[in-house]
mmCIF file of C-alpha atoms in Angstrom:
data_model
loop_
_atom_site.group_PDB
_atom_site.id
_atom_site.type_symbol
_atom_site.label_atom_id
_atom_site.label_comp_id
_atom_site.label_asym_id
_atom_site.label_seq_id
_atom_site.Cartn_x
_atom_site.Cartn_y
_atom_site.Cartn_z
ATOM 1 C CA MET K 6 0.000 0.000 0.000
ATOM 2 C CA THR K 7 1.309 3.422 -0.901
ATOM 3 C CA PHE K 8 0.160 6.887 0.010
ATOM 4 C CA TYR K 9 1.500 10.239 -1.086
ATOM 5 C CA PHE K 10 1.818 13.696 0.418
ATOM 6 C CA THR K 11 1.265 16.518 -1.983
ATOM 7 C CA GLY K 12 3.150 19.735 -2.457
ATOM 8 C CA ILE K 13 2.559 22.579 -4.905
ATOM 9 C CA ARG K 14 5.467 24.639 -6.153
ATOM 10 C CA SER K 15 5.277 27.816 -8.133
ATOM 11 C CA PHE K 16 8.133 29.403 -10.035
ATOM 12 C CA PRO K 17 8.422 33.157 -10.619
ATOM 13 C CA LYS K 18 8.250 34.537 -14.114
ATOM 14 C CA LEU K 19 10.455 37.298 -15.449
ATOM 15 C CA TRP K 20 9.182 39.842 -17.876
ATOM 16 C CA LYS K 21 11.354 42.177 -19.917
ATOM 17 C CA SER K 22 9.859 44.775 -22.181
ATOM 18 C CA ASN K 23 11.819 47.091 -24.428
ATOM 19 C CA SER K 24 10.017 49.594 -26.600
ATOM 20 C CA TYR K 25 11.260 52.543 -28.644
ATOM 21 C CA LEU K 26 9.240 55.365 -30.066
ATOM 22 C CA GLY K 27 10.953 57.963 -32.244
ATOM 23 C CA LEU K 28 10.232 60.656 -34.800
ATOM 24 C CA SER K 29 12.458 62.201 -37.468
ATOM 25 C CA SER K 30 15.348 64.443 -36.429
ATOM 26 C CA SER K 31 13.869 67.469 -38.188
ATOM 27 C CA HIS K 32 11.067 67.580 -35.631
ATOM 28 C CA SER K 33 10.853 67.487 -31.880
ATOM 29 C CA TYR K 34 10.791 63.821 -30.838
ATOM 30 C CA LEU K 35 10.216 61.778 -27.749
ATOM 31 C CA SER K 36 12.132 58.560 -27.024
ATOM 32 C CA LEU K 37 10.803 56.074 -24.477
ATOM 33 C CA PHE K 38 12.680 53.062 -23.116
ATOM 34 C CA LEU K 39 11.142 50.513 -20.736
ATOM 35 C CA LYS K 40 13.529 48.100 -19.132
ATOM 36 C CA ASP K 41 13.373 46.494 -15.712
ATOM 37 C CA CYS K 42 10.343 48.617 -14.803
ATOM 38 C CA TYR K 43 12.179 51.950 -14.954
ATOM 39 C CA GLY K 44 11.223 54.748 -17.360
ATOM 40 C CA ILE K 45 13.757 57.212 -18.844
ATOM 41 C CA ARG K 46 12.422 60.135 -20.860
ATOM 42 C CA ASN K 47 14.643 62.245 -23.098
ATOM 43 C CA GLN K 48 13.262 65.181 -25.030
ATOM 44 C CA GLU K 49 15.284 67.383 -27.402
ATOM 45 C CA LYS K 50 14.410 70.481 -29.395
ATOM 46 C CA CYS K 51 16.127 71.293 -32.711
ATOM 47 C CA PHE K 52 16.457 74.795 -34.187
ATOM 48 C CA SER K 53 16.984 75.560 -37.893
ATOM 49 C CA VAL K 54 19.054 78.679 -38.669
ATOM 50 C CA LYS K 55 19.111 80.007 -42.213
ATOM 51 C CA THR K 56 22.227 81.592 -43.797
ATOM 52 C CA MET K 57 22.056 85.366 -43.456
ATOM 53 C CA SER K 58 23.868 88.208 -45.179
ATOM 54 C CA ALA K 59 26.659 90.283 -43.647
ATOM 55 C CA GLN K 60 24.283 93.158 -43.050
ATOM 56 C CA ASN K 61 22.346 91.000 -40.620
ATOM 57 C CA THR K 62 25.369 89.762 -38.610
ATOM 58 C CA LYS K 63 24.082 91.443 -35.468
ATOM 59 C CA ALA K 64 20.703 89.802 -35.786
ATOM 60 C CA MET K 65 22.381 86.457 -36.498
ATOM 61 C CA ASN K 66 24.555 86.671 -33.368
ATOM 62 C CA LEU K 67 21.497 87.550 -31.308
ATOM 63 C CA LEU K 68 19.620 84.533 -32.691
ATOM 64 C CA ILE K 69 22.576 82.186 -31.999
ATOM 65 C CA ALA K 70 22.866 83.444 -28.416
ATOM 66 C CA LYS K 71 19.131 82.923 -27.907
ATOM 67 C CA ALA K 72 19.367 79.372 -29.272
ATOM 68 C CA ARG K 73 22.272 78.553 -26.923
ATOM 69 C CA CYS K 74 20.325 79.886 -23.947
ATOM 70 C CA VAL K 75 17.255 77.827 -24.801
ATOM 71 C CA ARG K 76 19.402 74.733 -25.316
ATOM 72 C CA LYS K 77 21.017 75.092 -21.887
ATOM 73 C CA LEU K 78 17.631 75.483 -20.235
ATOM 74 C CA ASP K 79 16.302 72.386 -22.019
ATOM 75 C CA GLU K 80 19.353 70.327 -21.078
ATOM 76 C CA SER K 81 19.093 71.260 -17.410
ATOM 77 C CA SER K 82 15.361 70.555 -17.485
ATOM 78 C CA ASN K 83 15.923 67.185 -19.145
ATOM 79 C CA LYS K 84 18.513 66.215 -16.548
ATOM 80 C CA GLN K 85 16.143 67.081 -13.726
ATOM 81 C CA VAL K 86 13.196 65.226 -15.330
ATOM 82 C CA SER K 87 15.368 62.195 -16.014
ATOM 83 C CA ALA K 88 16.692 62.111 -12.471
ATOM 84 C CA ASP K 89 13.243 62.560 -10.951
ATOM 85 C CA SER K 90 11.564 59.973 -13.158
ATOM 86 C CA SER K 91 14.285 57.358 -12.781
ATOM 87 C CA HIS K 92 14.537 57.715 -9.031
ATOM 88 C CA MET K 93 10.950 58.612 -8.145
ATOM 89 C CA PHE K 94 10.351 55.228 -6.548
ATOM 90 C CA ALA K 95 13.950 54.313 -5.766
ATOM 91 C CA ALA K 96 14.992 53.503 -2.224
ATOM 92 C CA GLY K 97 15.667 56.633 -0.203
ATOM 93 C CA ALA K 98 14.063 58.983 -2.740
ATOM 94 C CA ALA K 99 11.607 60.406 -0.206
ATOM 95 C CA LYS K 100 14.437 61.132 2.231
ATOM 96 C CA LYS K 101 16.464 62.921 -0.464
ATOM 97 C CA ARG K 102 13.473 65.075 -1.438
ATOM 98 C CA SER K 103 12.892 65.992 2.187
ATOM 99 C CA GLN K 104 16.552 67.016 2.519
ATOM 100 C CA MET K 105 16.358 69.137 -0.621
ATOM 101 C CA ASN K 106 13.197 70.847 0.676
ATOM 102 C CA PRO K 107 13.712 71.202 4.420
ATOM 103 C CA SER K 108 10.677 72.177 6.432
ATOM 104 C CA SER K 109 10.652 75.546 8.086
ATOM 105 C CA LYS K 110 9.346 73.981 11.282
ATOM 106 C CA ASP K 111 11.711 72.882 14.014
ATOM 107 C CA PRO K 112 12.300 69.113 14.080
ATOM 108 C CA VAL K 113 10.403 67.233 16.739
ATOM 109 C CA LEU K 114 12.767 65.445 19.085
ATOM 110 C CA PRO K 115 11.842 61.960 20.283
ATOM 111 C CA PRO K 116 10.913 61.638 23.937
ATOM 112 C CA VAL K 117 13.743 60.882 26.301
ATOM 113 C CA GLU K 118 13.479 57.301 27.502
ATOM 114 C CA ASN K 119 14.861 55.662 30.586
ATOM 115 C CA ILE K 120 18.052 53.950 29.458
ATOM 116 C CA ILE K 121 19.249 51.518 32.103
ATOM 117 C CA GLN K 122 21.358 48.498 31.347
ATOM 118 C CA LEU K 123 19.818 45.333 32.724
ATOM 119 C CA PRO K 124 22.021 43.615 35.310
ATOM 120 C CA THR K 125 23.486 40.251 34.370
ATOM 121 C CA LYS K 126 23.818 39.002 37.935
ATOM 122 C CA PRO K 127 21.608 39.196 41.048
ATOM 123 C CA LEU K 128 21.752 42.484 42.968
ATOM 124 C CA ASN K 129 21.250 43.149 46.660
ATOM 125 C CA SER K 130 18.842 45.696 48.130
ATOM 126 C CA GLU K 131 21.379 48.530 48.182
ATOM 127 C CA GLU K 132 22.265 48.012 44.541
ATOM 128 C CA TRP K 133 18.609 47.948 43.512
ATOM 129 C CA ASP K 134 17.978 51.146 45.492
ATOM 130 C CA LYS K 135 20.855 52.840 43.709
ATOM 131 C CA LEU K 136 19.586 51.694 40.320
ATOM 132 C CA LYS K 137 16.123 52.983 41.140
ATOM 133 C CA GLU K 138 17.523 56.429 41.979
ATOM 134 C CA GLU K 139 18.839 56.662 38.412
ATOM 135 C CA PHE K 140 15.378 55.911 37.031
ATOM 136 C CA LYS K 141 13.242 58.947 36.168
ATOM 137 C CA GLU K 142 9.833 57.445 36.987
ATOM 138 C CA LYS K 143 10.703 55.915 40.335
ATOM 139 C CA ALA K 144 7.119 54.871 41.132
ATOM 140 C CA ASN K 145 7.028 52.441 38.168
ATOM 141 C CA PHE K 146 10.576 51.148 38.424
ATOM 142 C CA GLU K 147 9.731 47.641 39.689
ATOM 143 C CA ASN K 148 7.177 46.946 36.950
ATOM 144 C CA TRP K 149 9.399 48.471 34.296
ATOM 145 C CA ILE K 150 12.507 46.499 35.196
ATOM 146 C CA ILE K 151 10.703 43.148 35.403
ATOM 147 C CA LEU K 152 8.998 43.873 32.068
ATOM 148 C CA GLN K 153 12.378 44.486 30.434
ATOM 149 C CA MET K 154 13.596 41.192 31.856
ATOM 150 C CA VAL K 155 10.593 39.425 30.341
ATOM 151 C CA LYS K 156 11.316 40.963 26.937
ATOM 152 C CA CYS K 157 14.993 39.971 27.103
ATOM 153 C CA HIS K 158 14.346 36.582 28.796
ATOM 154 C CA SER K 159 16.767 37.465 31.548
ATOM 155 C CA SER K 160 18.221 34.999 33.986
ATOM 156 C CA LEU K 161 15.851 33.713 36.623
ATOM 157 C CA ASP K 162 18.288 34.529 39.451
ATOM 158 C CA VAL K 163 18.316 38.202 38.479
ATOM 159 C CA ALA K 164 14.516 38.346 38.377
ATOM 160 C CA LYS K 165 14.318 36.560 41.717
ATOM 161 C CA SER K 166 16.554 39.224 43.279
ATOM 162 C CA VAL K 167 14.018 41.852 42.158
ATOM 163 C CA LEU K 168 11.216 39.985 43.914
ATOM 164 C CA ALA K 169 13.330 39.581 47.061
ATOM 165 C CA TRP K 170 14.086 43.318 47.060
ATOM 166 C CA VAL K 171 10.379 44.203 46.635
ATOM 167 C CA ALA K 172 9.321 41.706 49.322
ATOM 168 C CA ALA K 173 11.833 43.159 51.787
ATOM 169 C CA LYS K 174 10.322 46.631 51.359
ATOM 170 C CA ASN K 175 6.663 45.472 51.527
ATOM 171 C CA SER K 176 6.607 43.103 54.506
ATOM 172 C CA GLY K 177 7.132 40.027 52.343
ATOM 173 C CA ILE K 178 4.360 40.851 49.854
ATOM 174 C CA VAL K 179 4.939 40.841 46.090
ATOM 175 C CA GLY K 180 2.286 42.297 43.802
ATOM 176 C CA TYR K 181 0.205 40.259 41.365
ATOM 177 C CA ASP K 182 1.721 41.789 38.215
ATOM 178 C CA LEU K 183 5.263 41.059 39.365
ATOM 179 C CA LEU K 184 4.345 37.471 40.191
ATOM 180 C CA VAL K 185 2.794 36.887 36.757
ATOM 181 C CA LYS K 186 5.810 38.301 34.938
ATOM 182 C CA TYR K 187 8.156 36.229 37.082
ATOM 183 C CA LEU K 188 5.975 33.184 36.355
ATOM 184 C CA TYR K 189 6.426 33.821 32.638
ATOM 185 C CA LEU K 190 10.207 33.668 33.049
ATOM 186 C CA CYS K 191 9.893 30.463 35.067
ATOM 187 C CA VAL K 192 7.814 28.843 32.318
ATOM 188 C CA PHE K 193 10.161 30.083 29.611
ATOM 189 C CA HIS K 194 13.210 28.630 31.389
ATOM 190 C CA LYS K 195 11.229 25.475 32.364
ATOM 191 C CA GLN K 196 12.040 25.779 36.053
ATOM 192 C CA THR K 197 9.346 23.506 37.448
ATOM 193 C CA SER K 198 10.257 23.987 41.102
ATOM 194 C CA GLU K 199 9.923 27.752 40.789
ATOM 195 C CA ILE K 200 6.644 27.333 38.882
ATOM 196 C CA ILE K 201 5.206 25.255 41.725
ATOM 197 C CA ASP K 202 6.384 27.807 44.322
ATOM 198 C CA VAL K 203 4.679 30.654 42.466
ATOM 199 C CA TYR K 204 1.585 28.490 42.016
ATOM 200 C CA GLU K 205 1.373 27.860 45.775
ATOM 201 C CA ILE K 206 1.725 31.570 46.512
ATOM 202 C CA MET K 207 -0.975 32.574 44.027
ATOM 203 C CA LYS K 208 -3.307 29.778 45.096
ATOM 204 C CA ALA K 209 -3.080 30.858 48.735
ATOM 205 C CA ARG K 210 -3.460 34.563 48.046
ATOM 206 C CA TYR K 211 -5.970 34.811 45.188
ATOM 207 C CA LYS K 212 -9.276 32.990 44.715
ATOM 208 C CA ARG K 213 -9.486 33.830 41.009
ATOM 209 C CA LEU K 214 -6.809 34.602 38.452
ATOM 210 C CA GLU K 215 -6.959 36.266 35.083
ATOM 211 C CA SER K 216 -6.701 34.183 31.917
ATOM 212 C CA GLY K 217 -3.021 34.930 31.323
ATOM 213 C CA ALA K 218 -2.031 33.525 34.704
ATOM 214 C CA TYR K 219 -4.183 30.413 34.145
ATOM 215 C CA THR K 220 -2.483 29.850 30.793
ATOM 216 C CA LEU K 221 1.016 30.160 32.254
ATOM 217 C CA LEU K 222 0.253 27.877 35.183
ATOM 218 C CA MET K 223 -1.270 25.184 32.979
ATOM 219 C CA ARG K 224 1.668 25.341 30.614
ATOM 220 C CA GLY K 225 4.098 25.131 33.490
ATOM 221 C CA LEU K 226 2.406 22.262 35.324
ATOM 222 C CA ILE K 227 1.707 19.826 32.477
ATOM 223 C CA TYR K 228 5.189 18.259 32.528
ATOM 224 C CA THR K 229 5.374 17.932 36.302
ATOM 225 C CA ASP K 230 4.044 15.312 38.686
ATOM 226 C CA ARG K 231 1.219 17.715 39.541
ATOM 227 C CA TRP K 232 -0.031 17.880 35.969
ATOM 228 C CA ARG K 233 -3.589 16.976 36.955
ATOM 229 C CA GLU K 234 -3.826 20.292 38.785
ATOM 230 C CA ALA K 235 -3.593 21.895 35.348
ATOM 231 C CA LEU K 236 -6.893 20.168 34.569
ATOM 232 C CA LEU K 237 -8.386 21.718 37.715
ATOM 233 C CA LEU K 238 -7.200 25.120 36.545
ATOM 234 C CA LEU K 239 -8.865 24.443 33.207
ATOM 235 C CA GLU K 240 -12.138 23.717 35.018
ATOM 236 C CA ASP K 241 -11.822 26.972 36.978
ATOM 237 C CA LEU K 242 -11.233 28.876 33.753
ATOM 238 C CA LYS K 243 -14.339 27.317 32.154
ATOM 239 C CA LYS K 244 -16.492 28.866 34.893
ATOM 240 C CA VAL K 245 -15.853 32.343 33.527
ATOM 241 C CA MET K 246 -14.987 31.834 29.842
ATOM 242 C CA ILE K 247 -14.378 29.275 27.122
ATOM 243 C CA PRO K 248 -10.719 28.263 27.247
ATOM 244 C CA SER K 249 -8.587 28.951 24.225
ATOM 245 C CA LYS K 250 -7.244 26.341 21.831
ATOM 246 C CA LYS K 251 -3.829 26.814 23.429
ATOM 247 C CA ASN K 252 -5.241 25.964 26.870
ATOM 248 C CA TYR K 253 -6.679 22.730 25.485
ATOM 249 C CA ASP K 254 -3.443 22.021 23.635
ATOM 250 C CA ASP K 255 -1.390 22.316 26.821
ATOM 251 C CA CYS K 256 -3.676 19.964 28.744
ATOM 252 C CA ILE K 257 -3.886 17.427 25.905
ATOM 253 C CA GLN K 258 -0.113 17.434 25.492
ATOM 254 C CA GLY K 259 0.284 16.907 29.234
ATOM 255 C CA ALA K 260 -2.204 14.019 29.271
ATOM 256 C CA LEU K 261 -0.427 12.281 26.389
ATOM 257 C CA PHE K 262 2.956 12.911 28.003
ATOM 258 C CA HIS K 263 1.713 11.117 31.142
ATOM 259 C CA GLN K 264 0.105 8.274 29.113
ATOM 260 C CA ASP K 265 -3.497 9.188 29.977
ATOM 261 C CA VAL K 266 -5.048 8.697 26.548
ATOM 262 C CA ASN K 267 -8.673 8.827 27.671
ATOM 263 C CA VAL K 268 -8.277 12.278 29.219
ATOM 264 C CA ALA K 269 -6.586 13.519 26.037
ATOM 265 C CA TRP K 270 -9.405 12.277 23.775
ATOM 266 C CA ASN K 271 -12.073 13.664 26.107
ATOM 267 C CA LEU K 272 -10.447 17.081 26.021
ATOM 268 C CA TYR K 273 -10.209 16.866 22.232
ATOM 269 C CA GLN K 274 -13.930 16.129 21.912
ATOM 270 C CA GLU K 275 -14.706 18.948 24.316
ATOM 271 C CA LEU K 276 -12.611 21.275 22.186
ATOM 272 C CA LEU K 277 -14.581 20.354 19.071
ATOM 273 C CA SER K 278 -17.893 20.770 20.904
ATOM 274 C CA HIS K 279 -17.047 24.459 21.385
ATOM 275 C CA ASP K 280 -16.554 24.833 17.592
ATOM 276 C CA ILE K 281 -12.894 25.637 18.194
ATOM 277 C CA VAL K 282 -10.458 24.627 15.469
ATOM 278 C CA PRO K 283 -7.671 22.696 17.225
ATOM 279 C CA MET K 284 -4.050 23.593 16.786
ATOM 280 C CA LEU K 285 -2.146 21.429 14.339
ATOM 281 C CA GLU K 286 0.354 20.734 17.132
ATOM 282 C CA THR K 287 -2.477 19.125 19.096
ATOM 283 C CA LEU K 288 -3.366 16.784 16.236
ATOM 284 C CA LYS K 289 0.300 16.036 15.626
ATOM 285 C CA ALA K 290 0.672 14.932 19.248
ATOM 286 C CA PHE K 291 -1.972 12.235 18.763
ATOM 287 C CA PHE K 292 -0.112 10.804 15.750
ATOM 288 C CA ASP K 293 3.219 10.916 17.569
ATOM 289 C CA PHE K 294 1.701 9.077 20.514
ATOM 290 C CA GLY K 295 0.185 6.366 18.281
ATOM 291 C CA LYS K 296 3.497 5.364 16.701
ATOM 292 C CA ASP K 297 4.093 1.563 16.795
ATOM 293 C CA MET K 298 0.688 1.078 18.417
ATOM 294 C CA LYS K 299 -1.634 -1.735 17.342
ATOM 295 C CA ASP K 300 -5.009 -0.451 18.513
ATOM 296 C CA ASP K 301 -7.944 -0.414 16.107
ATOM 297 C CA GLN K 302 -9.932 2.005 18.242
ATOM 298 C CA TYR K 303 -7.043 4.458 18.401
ATOM 299 C CA SER K 304 -6.436 4.057 14.649
ATOM 300 C CA ASN K 305 -10.078 4.857 13.893
ATOM 301 C CA LYS K 306 -9.804 8.056 15.898
ATOM 302 C CA LEU K 307 -6.717 9.064 13.947
ATOM 303 C CA HIS K 308 -8.576 8.378 10.697
ATOM 304 C CA ASN K 309 -11.326 10.674 11.980
ATOM 305 C CA ILE K 310 -8.703 13.370 12.478
ATOM 306 C CA LEU K 311 -7.629 12.936 8.852
ATOM 307 C CA LEU K 312 -11.256 13.281 7.772
ATOM 308 C CA TYR K 313 -11.540 16.402 9.928
ATOM 309 C CA LEU K 314 -8.549 17.886 8.103
ATOM 310 C CA ARG K 315 -10.107 17.003 4.742
ATOM 311 C CA ASN K 316 -13.588 18.323 5.503
ATOM 312 C CA ASN K 317 -12.305 21.588 6.969
ATOM 313 C CA GLN K 318 -9.548 22.102 4.382
ATOM 314 C CA LEU K 319 -6.784 22.185 6.991
ATOM 315 C CA TYR K 320 -3.372 21.523 5.525
ATOM 316 C CA PRO K 321 -0.645 20.053 7.743
ATOM 317 C CA GLY K 322 2.818 21.497 7.688
ATOM 318 C CA GLU K 323 5.938 19.526 6.874
ATOM 319 C CA SER K 324 6.532 18.393 10.465
ATOM 320 C CA PHE K 325 2.926 17.233 10.886
ATOM 321 C CA ALA K 326 3.057 15.467 7.493
ATOM 322 C CA HIS K 327 6.162 13.586 8.632
ATOM 323 C CA SER K 328 4.298 12.484 11.769
ATOM 324 C CA ILE K 329 1.386 11.170 9.692
ATOM 325 C CA LYS K 330 3.787 9.378 7.362
ATOM 326 C CA THR K 331 5.690 7.854 10.281
ATOM 327 C CA TRP K 332 2.492 6.643 11.955
ATOM 328 C CA PHE K 333 1.247 4.889 8.819
ATOM 329 C CA GLU K 334 4.598 3.173 8.274
ATOM 330 C CA SER K 335 4.832 2.089 11.925
ATOM 331 C CA ILE K 336 1.479 0.259 12.162
ATOM 332 C CA PRO K 337 2.334 -3.345 13.110
ATOM 333 C CA GLY K 338 1.220 -5.953 10.576
ATOM 334 C CA GLU K 339 0.657 -3.412 7.779
ATOM 335 C CA GLN K 340 3.090 -2.340 5.108
ATOM 336 C CA TRP K 341 2.390 1.278 4.341
ATOM 337 C CA LYS K 342 4.919 3.296 2.392
ATOM 338 C CA GLY K 343 4.684 7.055 2.154
ATOM 339 C CA GLN K 344 6.583 9.569 0.095
ATOM 340 C CA PHE K 345 6.294 13.249 -0.740
ATOM 341 C CA THR K 346 5.103 14.098 -4.225
ATOM 342 C CA THR K 347 3.996 16.987 -6.416
ATOM 343 C CA ILE K 348 0.562 17.563 -7.903
ATOM 344 C CA GLN K 349 0.313 18.681 -11.501
ATOM 345 C CA GLN K 350 -1.911 21.499 -12.673
ATOM 346 C CA SER K 351 -4.473 18.956 -13.841
ATOM 347 C CA GLY K 352 -4.680 17.508 -10.321
ATOM 348 C CA GLN K 353 -2.832 14.294 -11.165
ATOM 349 C CA CYS K 354 -0.350 12.931 -8.638
ATOM 350 C CA LEU K 355 3.126 12.303 -10.038
ATOM 351 C CA GLY K 356 3.687 9.474 -7.549
ATOM 352 C CA CYS K 357 0.693 7.192 -8.011
ATOM 353 C CA GLY K 358 -0.860 8.686 -11.147
ATOM 354 C CA LYS K 359 -4.275 9.162 -9.544
ATOM 355 C CA THR K 360 -6.266 12.380 -9.678
ATOM 356 C CA VAL K 361 -6.631 14.275 -6.434
ATOM 357 C CA GLU K 362 -10.151 14.935 -5.211
ATOM 358 C CA SER K 363 -11.376 18.295 -6.491
ATOM 359 C CA ILE K 364 -12.754 20.958 -4.175
ATOM 360 C CA HIS K 365 -15.251 22.012 -6.854
ATOM 361 C CA LEU K 366 -18.841 20.819 -6.545
ATOM 362 C CA SER K 367 -20.155 18.230 -8.924
ATOM 363 C CA SER K 368 -23.529 18.762 -10.626
ATOM 364 C CA GLU K 369 -25.216 16.370 -8.161
ATOM 365 C CA GLU K 370 -23.671 18.117 -5.160
ATOM 366 C CA TYR K 371 -24.666 21.511 -6.530
ATOM 367 C CA GLU K 372 -28.291 20.448 -7.000
ATOM 368 C CA PHE K 373 -28.401 18.990 -3.501
ATOM 369 C CA LEU K 374 -26.986 22.200 -2.015
ATOM 370 C CA LYS K 375 -29.364 24.331 -4.089
ATOM 371 C CA GLU K 376 -32.437 22.413 -2.944
ATOM 372 C CA LYS K 377 -31.331 22.501 0.677
ATOM 373 C CA ILE K 378 -30.830 26.278 0.623
ATOM 374 C CA MET K 379 -34.193 26.804 -1.119
ATOM 375 C CA ARG K 380 -35.955 24.593 1.396
ATOM 376 C CA ASP K 381 -34.235 25.538 4.667
ATOM 377 C CA VAL K 382 -33.147 29.146 4.104
ATOM 378 C CA ILE K 383 -35.420 30.824 1.575
ATOM 379 C CA ASP K 384 -38.640 28.925 2.271
ATOM 380 C CA GLY K 385 -37.881 28.211 5.907
ATOM 381 C CA GLY K 386 -40.653 25.665 6.381
ATOM 382 C CA ASP K 387 -43.107 26.176 9.230
ATOM 383 C CA GLN K 388 -42.664 29.735 10.493
ATOM 384 C CA TYR K 389 -44.498 28.925 13.719
ATOM 385 C CA LYS K 390 -42.393 25.877 14.532
ATOM 386 C CA LYS K 391 -40.562 27.701 17.330
ATOM 387 C CA THR K 392 -43.590 29.643 18.558
ATOM 388 C CA THR K 393 -44.405 29.078 22.226
ATOM 389 C CA PRO K 394 -47.580 29.868 24.201
ATOM 390 C CA GLN K 395 -45.689 32.651 25.938
ATOM 391 C CA THR K 396 -44.858 34.477 22.693
ATOM 392 C CA THR K 397 -48.466 34.019 21.479
ATOM 393 C CA SER K 398 -49.893 35.486 24.696
ATOM 394 C CA ARG K 399 -47.519 38.463 24.480
ATOM 395 C CA THR K 400 -48.669 39.105 20.923
ATOM 396 C CA GLN K 401 -52.341 38.954 21.949
ATOM 397 C CA ARG K 402 -51.733 41.261 24.920
ATOM 398 C CA LYS K 403 -49.987 43.800 22.701
ATOM 399 C CA HIS K 404 -52.914 43.635 20.233
ATOM 400 C CA SER K 405 -55.438 44.295 23.022
ATOM 401 C CA ILE K 406 -53.472 47.318 24.268
ATOM 402 C CA LEU K 407 -53.096 48.906 20.836
ATOM 403 C CA GLY K 408 -56.634 48.120 19.783
ATOM 404 C CA PRO K 409 -57.947 46.198 16.802
ATOM 405 C CA ASP K 410 -57.827 49.192 14.438
ATOM 406 C CA CYS K 411 -54.223 50.134 15.242
ATOM 407 C CA GLN K 412 -51.846 49.307 12.396
ATOM 408 C CA PRO K 413 -48.059 49.088 12.738
ATOM 409 C CA CYS K 414 -45.983 51.827 11.210
ATOM 410 C CA TYR K 415 -42.900 50.898 9.218
ATOM 411 C CA GLN K 416 -40.235 53.481 8.582
#
């Protein structure tokens, strides 16, 4: 048995156009060249001077001088037009024009920002106090410095020294925002012990967290021995909102990592029940887990995932395609062989020669869809199918208040 993965490649096309338009030299002419999408325009004017007698030497000299003057003006104008037209859309053209025509207004200077180099090693309280004195907005220094550490993914020891300094000044209390940002660094550096410590602090101090903290805690707990607590956090989050696809992905990945397949499939079905399109990483995890597994029930569920991809026109990336290929080839007792191929413009596969299923509707499918829309959307069937006694009584009560002769007004 052989199956193929398709790929479509497109190659760029190069166009070159060269055209020339000219008139005779005895008239004014215009020459136009198009090459590599740049236009160059040259325009010349020719003057005809007749031979004059000696008595008109003065007039002749005056005419020659006038012709030279006009020629110089035309040449300078042509140079300027050529430069402008050839560099109108070139890189840096706008900057050059702004420099040639400086504005009379004074330039607006950018606001002065706090420039403090982040420490590379933990600091004590005195050193943090000194660094804060150099900061202009001293009231926001703690939040600012921890935010910069998050952006730069600073060392966890340095961030922990900030929290120790803040706790020493506030009777051992660290604010919620600082804890969340520190938790982000713990998750990024995969420091599970620190994640659990922050989790214990937040669980003891706050009854409810915001969605960002729930997401970080679930992502940090899934690969620990306390991964089931991530499922409890997911249940808490569902009380106030529908979790995101990333929340479900974290919990499904954790369940598969700890060999709890039933929990993973239940979460997957719950995800689909919310009409949420799962992440491709989530689907890939199921195929990676099923490698070398001989389980018909599990295989049927993976085939359903493939049908889900087909029906929703979801296209796996290269890594996901490799996982699908590896799973097929690893099924015990079956001899699947997969390879990557290219689909021709006609839809024919170069590997097996078969024609790929078209996304266009056939005539039968079109007629079925047309009849269904006419019946269910345009006609609508029984208009009173969803009418209840309550809505009927409200309509009658409104009619009795307005009176039988009162007609509705439509504007």
